[in-house]
PDB file of C-alpha atoms in Angstrom:
ATOM      1  CA  MET I   1       0.000   0.000   0.000  1.00 50.00           C
ATOM      2  CA  ASP I   2       1.581   3.260  -1.130  1.00 59.00           C
ATOM      3  CA  PRO I   3       1.412   6.293   1.158  1.00 63.00           C
ATOM      4  CA  THR I   4      -1.191   8.894   0.250  1.00 68.00           C
ATOM      5  CA  GLU I   5      -0.399  12.492  -0.615  1.00 69.00           C
ATOM      6  CA  ALA I   6      -1.550  13.558   2.860  1.00 69.00           C
ATOM      7  CA  GLU I   7       0.788  11.036   4.477  1.00 69.00           C
ATOM      8  CA  LEU I   8       3.693  12.198   2.326  1.00 68.00           C
ATOM      9  CA  GLU I   9       2.961  15.819   3.203  1.00 71.00           C
ATOM     10  CA  ALA I  10       2.782  14.857   6.870  1.00 69.00           C
ATOM     11  CA  ALA I  11       6.151  13.126   6.546  1.00 69.00           C
ATOM     12  CA  TRP I  12       7.600  16.239   4.945  1.00 67.00           C
ATOM     13  CA  LEU I  13       6.218  18.468   7.700  1.00 68.00           C
ATOM     14  CA  LEU I  14       7.663  16.195  10.371  1.00 65.00           C
ATOM     15  CA  GLU I  15      11.047  16.142   8.668  1.00 66.00           C
ATOM     16  CA  LYS I  16      10.958  19.940   8.389  1.00 63.00           C
ATOM     17  CA  GLU I  17      10.076  20.183  12.079  1.00 62.00           C
ATOM     18  CA  GLN I  18      12.984  17.917  13.005  1.00 59.00           C
ATOM     19  CA  LEU I  19      15.380  20.081  11.008  1.00 57.00           C
ATOM     20  CA  GLU I  20      14.164  23.210  12.762  1.00 54.00           C
ATOM     21  CA  LEU I  21      14.479  21.910  16.323  1.00 50.00           C
ATOM     22  CA  ASP I  22      16.353  24.343  18.478  1.00 43.00           C
ATOM     23  CA  ASP I  23      19.213  22.455  20.150  1.00 44.00           C
ATOM     24  CA  ASP I  24      19.239  24.839  23.124  1.00 45.00           C
ATOM     25  CA  ALA I  25      15.525  24.455  23.807  1.00 47.00           C
ATOM     26  CA  GLY I  26      15.435  20.663  24.058  1.00 48.00           C
ATOM     27  CA  ASP I  27      12.320  19.271  22.434  1.00 49.00           C
ATOM     28  CA  GLN I  28      10.643  22.629  21.897  1.00 48.00           C
ATOM     29  CA  TRP I  29      10.514  23.831  18.322  1.00 47.00           C
ATOM     30  CA  GLU I  30       9.472  26.973  16.570  1.00 50.00           C
ATOM     31  CA  PRO I  31       8.478  26.951  12.915  1.00 49.00           C
ATOM     32  CA  SER I  32      10.348  29.586  10.981  1.00 50.00           C
ATOM     33  CA  LEU I  33       9.738  31.222   7.640  1.00 46.00           C
ATOM     34  CA  PRO I  34      12.526  31.867   5.167  1.00 49.00           C
ATOM     35  CA  ASP I  35      13.866  35.395   5.092  1.00 52.00           C
ATOM     36  CA  PHE I  36      11.352  37.535   3.250  1.00 48.00           C
ATOM     37  CA  LYS I  37      11.149  41.273   2.926  1.00 53.00           C
ATOM     38  CA  PRO I  38       7.469  42.300   2.781  1.00 49.00           C
ATOM     39  CA  ASP I  39       8.239  45.429   0.765  1.00 51.00           C
ATOM     40  CA  GLU I  40      10.079  43.337  -1.822  1.00 53.00           C
ATOM     41  CA  ASP I  41       8.060  42.654  -4.973  1.00 53.00           C
ATOM     42  CA  PRO I  42       8.895  39.075  -6.029  1.00 49.00           C
ATOM     43  CA  THR I  43       7.466  39.713  -9.489  1.00 48.00           C
ATOM     44  CA  ALA I  44       9.717  42.712 -10.043  1.00 52.00           C
ATOM     45  CA  ALA I  45      11.875  42.914 -13.134  1.00 52.00           C
ATOM     46  CA  SER I  46      14.953  42.010 -11.069  1.00 58.00           C
ATOM     47  CA  SER I  47      13.469  38.601 -10.281  1.00 63.00           C
ATOM     48  CA  LEU I  48      12.920  37.816 -13.931  1.00 62.00           C
ATOM     49  CA  SER I  49      16.047  39.487 -15.212  1.00 58.00           C
ATOM     50  CA  SER I  50      18.228  37.395 -12.935  1.00 60.00           C
ATOM     51  CA  ARG I  51      17.234  34.322 -14.954  1.00 59.00           C
ATOM     52  CA  LEU I  52      17.853  35.977 -18.312  1.00 57.00           C
ATOM     53  CA  LEU I  53      21.338  37.231 -17.711  1.00 56.00           C
ATOM     54  CA  LEU I  54      25.002  36.414 -17.897  1.00 55.00           C
ATOM     55  CA  CYS I  55      26.875  34.715 -15.120  1.00 62.00           C
ATOM     56  CA  PRO I  56      28.030  37.351 -12.586  1.00 58.00           C
ATOM     57  CA  ASN I  57      31.308  35.478 -12.078  1.00 62.00           C
ATOM     58  CA  LYS I  58      32.400  35.921 -15.668  1.00 62.00           C
ATOM     59  CA  ALA I  59      35.684  37.779 -16.034  1.00 64.00           C
ATOM     60  CA  GLY I  60      35.221  41.478 -16.742  1.00 61.00           C
ATOM     61  CA  THR I  61      31.679  41.668 -15.376  1.00 57.00           C
ATOM     62  CA  ASP I  62      32.345  43.752 -12.314  1.00 61.00           C
ATOM     63  CA  GLY I  63      29.792  46.011 -10.594  1.00 63.00           C
ATOM     64  CA  THR I  64      28.567  48.758 -12.917  1.00 67.00           C
ATOM     65  CA  ARG I  65      29.462  46.967 -16.132  1.00 74.00           C
ATOM     66  CA  ALA I  66      27.557  43.866 -15.051  1.00 73.00           C
ATOM     67  CA  GLU I  67      24.546  45.977 -14.102  1.00 78.00           C
ATOM     68  CA  ARG I  68      24.630  47.716 -17.478  1.00 80.00           C
ATOM     69  CA  GLU I  69      24.852  44.340 -19.255  1.00 78.00           C
ATOM     70  CA  ARG I  70      21.891  43.073 -17.252  1.00 79.00           C
ATOM     71  CA  GLN I  71      19.861  46.099 -18.238  1.00 82.00           C
ATOM     72  CA  VAL I  72      20.771  45.797 -21.939  1.00 84.00           C
ATOM     73  CA  VAL I  73      19.947  42.075 -22.063  1.00 82.00           C
ATOM     74  CA  PHE I  74      16.709  42.639 -20.158  1.00 82.00           C
ATOM     75  CA  GLU I  75      15.573  45.461 -22.453  1.00 84.00           C
ATOM     76  CA  ALA I  76      16.571  43.563 -25.607  1.00 85.00           C
ATOM     77  CA  SER I  77      14.689  40.461 -24.451  1.00 85.00           C
ATOM     78  CA  LYS I  78      11.398  42.200 -23.650  1.00 86.00           C
ATOM     79  CA  GLY I  79       8.538  40.951 -25.764  1.00 86.00           C
ATOM     80  CA  SER I  80      10.383  37.901 -27.073  1.00 88.00           C
ATOM     81  CA  LYS I  81       8.796  34.466 -26.855  1.00 90.00           C
ATOM     82  CA  PHE I  82      11.523  33.363 -24.440  1.00 87.00           C
ATOM     83  CA  PHE I  83      10.992  36.441 -22.257  1.00 88.00           C
ATOM     84  CA  LEU I  84       7.225  35.878 -22.098  1.00 90.00           C
ATOM     85  CA  ASP I  85       7.773  32.215 -21.235  1.00 91.00           C
ATOM     86  CA  GLN I  86      10.191  33.190 -18.466  1.00 89.00           C
ATOM     87  CA  GLU I  87       7.622  35.681 -17.134  1.00 90.00           C
ATOM     88  CA  LYS I  88       5.027  32.889 -16.950  1.00 92.00           C
ATOM     89  CA  LYS I  89       7.481  30.625 -15.129  1.00 93.00           C
ATOM     90  CA  ASP I  90       8.441  33.438 -12.762  1.00 92.00           C
ATOM     91  CA  LYS I  91       4.781  34.141 -11.968  1.00 93.00           C
ATOM     92  CA  ALA I  92       4.087  30.441 -11.374  1.00 93.00           C
ATOM     93  CA  VAL I  93       7.026  30.171  -8.962  1.00 94.00           C
ATOM     94  CA  THR I  94       6.021  33.379  -7.178  1.00 93.00           C
ATOM     95  CA  ASP I  95       2.418  32.194  -6.823  1.00 94.00           C
ATOM     96  CA  ARG I  96       3.585  28.812  -5.515  1.00 94.00           C
ATOM     97  CA  ILE I  97       5.839  30.487  -2.941  1.00 94.00           C
ATOM     98  CA  ALA I  98       2.970  32.700  -1.741  1.00 93.00           C
ATOM     99  CA  PHE I  99       0.657  29.668  -1.495  1.00 94.00           C
ATOM    100  CA  LEU I 100       3.194  27.632   0.485  1.00 92.00           C
ATOM    101  CA  LYS I 101       3.950  30.544   2.846  1.00 92.00           C
ATOM    102  CA  LYS I 102       0.244  30.937   3.569  1.00 91.00           C
ATOM    103  CA  LYS I 103      -0.153  27.202   4.071  1.00 89.00           C
ATOM    104  CA  MET I 104       2.863  27.117   6.389  1.00 88.00           C
ATOM    105  CA  ALA I 105       1.491  30.018   8.442  1.00 89.00           C
ATOM    106  CA  ASP I 106      -1.796  28.120   8.910  1.00 89.00           C
ATOM    107  CA  VAL I 107      -0.114  25.033  10.415  1.00 88.00           C
ATOM    108  CA  THR I 108      -0.834  24.672  14.129  1.00 90.00           C
ATOM    109  CA  ALA I 109       0.915  22.672  16.829  1.00 88.00           C
ATOM    110  CA  GLY I 110      -2.019  20.252  16.747  1.00 91.00           C
ATOM    111  CA  ASP I 111      -1.505  19.775  13.021  1.00 91.00           C
ATOM    112  CA  MET I 112       2.149  19.047  13.628  1.00 91.00           C
ATOM    113  CA  ASN I 113       1.340  16.491  16.332  1.00 93.00           C
ATOM    114  CA  GLU I 114      -1.188  14.778  14.058  1.00 94.00           C
ATOM    115  CA  SER I 115       1.359  14.785  11.230  1.00 93.00           C
ATOM    116  CA  ARG I 116       3.959  13.278  13.535  1.00 94.00           C
ATOM    117  CA  ARG I 117       1.531  10.504  14.518  1.00 96.00           C
ATOM    118  CA  VAL I 118       0.751   9.710  10.860  1.00 96.00           C
ATOM    119  CA  VAL I 119       4.412   9.718   9.869  1.00 96.00           C
ATOM    120  CA  GLU I 120       5.396   7.472  12.749  1.00 96.00           C
ATOM    121  CA  SER I 121       2.609   5.076  11.741  1.00 96.00           C
ATOM    122  CA  VAL I 122       3.784   5.029   8.104  1.00 96.00           C
ATOM    123  CA  LEU I 123       7.391   4.519   9.186  1.00 96.00           C
ATOM    124  CA  ALA I 124       6.356   1.625  11.425  1.00 95.00           C
ATOM    125  CA  GLN I 125       4.490   0.010   8.493  1.00 95.00           C
ATOM    126  CA  ILE I 126       7.475   0.432   6.205  1.00 94.00           C
ATOM    127  CA  GLU I 127       9.835  -0.955   8.831  1.00 93.00           C
ATOM    128  CA  ARG I 128       7.640  -4.052   9.300  1.00 92.00           C
ATOM    129  CA  ARG I 129       7.743  -4.724   5.536  1.00 92.00           C
ATOM    130  CA  ARG I 130      11.529  -4.459   5.246  1.00 90.00           C
ATOM    131  CA  ARG I 131      13.218  -7.609   4.045  1.00 87.00           C
ATOM    132  CA  LEU I 132      16.618  -8.151   5.527  1.00 89.00           C
ATOM    133  CA  ASP I 133      16.990 -11.731   4.285  1.00 90.00           C
ATOM    134  CA  ARG I 134      18.331 -10.719   0.864  1.00 90.00           C
ATOM    135  CA  VAL I 135      21.717  -9.508  -0.282  1.00 90.00           C
ATOM    136  CA  ILE I 136      22.095  -7.542  -3.509  1.00 90.00           C
ATOM    137  CA  VAL I 137      25.527  -7.148  -5.073  1.00 92.00           C
ATOM    138  CA  HIS I 138      26.322  -4.788  -7.936  1.00 91.00           C
ATOM    139  CA  VAL I 139      29.635  -5.258  -9.732  1.00 90.00           C
ATOM    140  CA  ASP I 140      30.733  -2.574 -12.148  1.00 85.00           C
ATOM    141  CA  MET I 141      33.140  -3.962 -14.732  1.00 79.00           C
ATOM    142  CA  VAL I 142      35.965  -1.586 -15.628  1.00 76.00           C
ATOM    143  CA  ARG I 143      38.518  -2.169 -18.363  1.00 75.00           C
ATOM    144  CA  SER I 144      42.100  -2.508 -17.252  1.00 75.00           C
ATOM    145  CA  ASP I 145      43.025   0.684 -19.110  1.00 75.00           C
ATOM    146  CA  GLY I 146      40.441   2.612 -17.048  1.00 64.00           C
ATOM    147  CA  MET I 147      38.418   3.706 -20.081  1.00 66.00           C
ATOM    148  CA  GLY I 148      35.168   1.943 -19.135  1.00 57.00           C
ATOM    149  CA  ALA I 149      33.439  -0.987 -20.782  1.00 51.00           C
TER     150      ALA I 149
END
């Protein structure tokens, strides 16, 4: 029996909770949101332009020159099929982030406890089905000259 979407989501929430445990506080945990600046517009041109542009680590692309190159590429790309496609992708990602942030804010301690119970139940089922009576061996054959098979 495969786990349902709700069980998988519960497992993810429990794993996230475990990662966020505060070592100094013992078993107490506090959910935390990623750094987000409320006045920052995630759909702004800078968000999209960052995916359209040259690598900032390229030689000769220091500060002002890199910014000028970004602006030129961004302006030249406006209206192109690629640009419009990137805008759609950017909007989809931004919408998904907003949805997940709202969903995360709505999670209560009771929800987390219920999720933990479901995950522990699923893990117990999986553990009971484990087969430890088999041994699987994979041998990768390599030529003597090291060039592969």
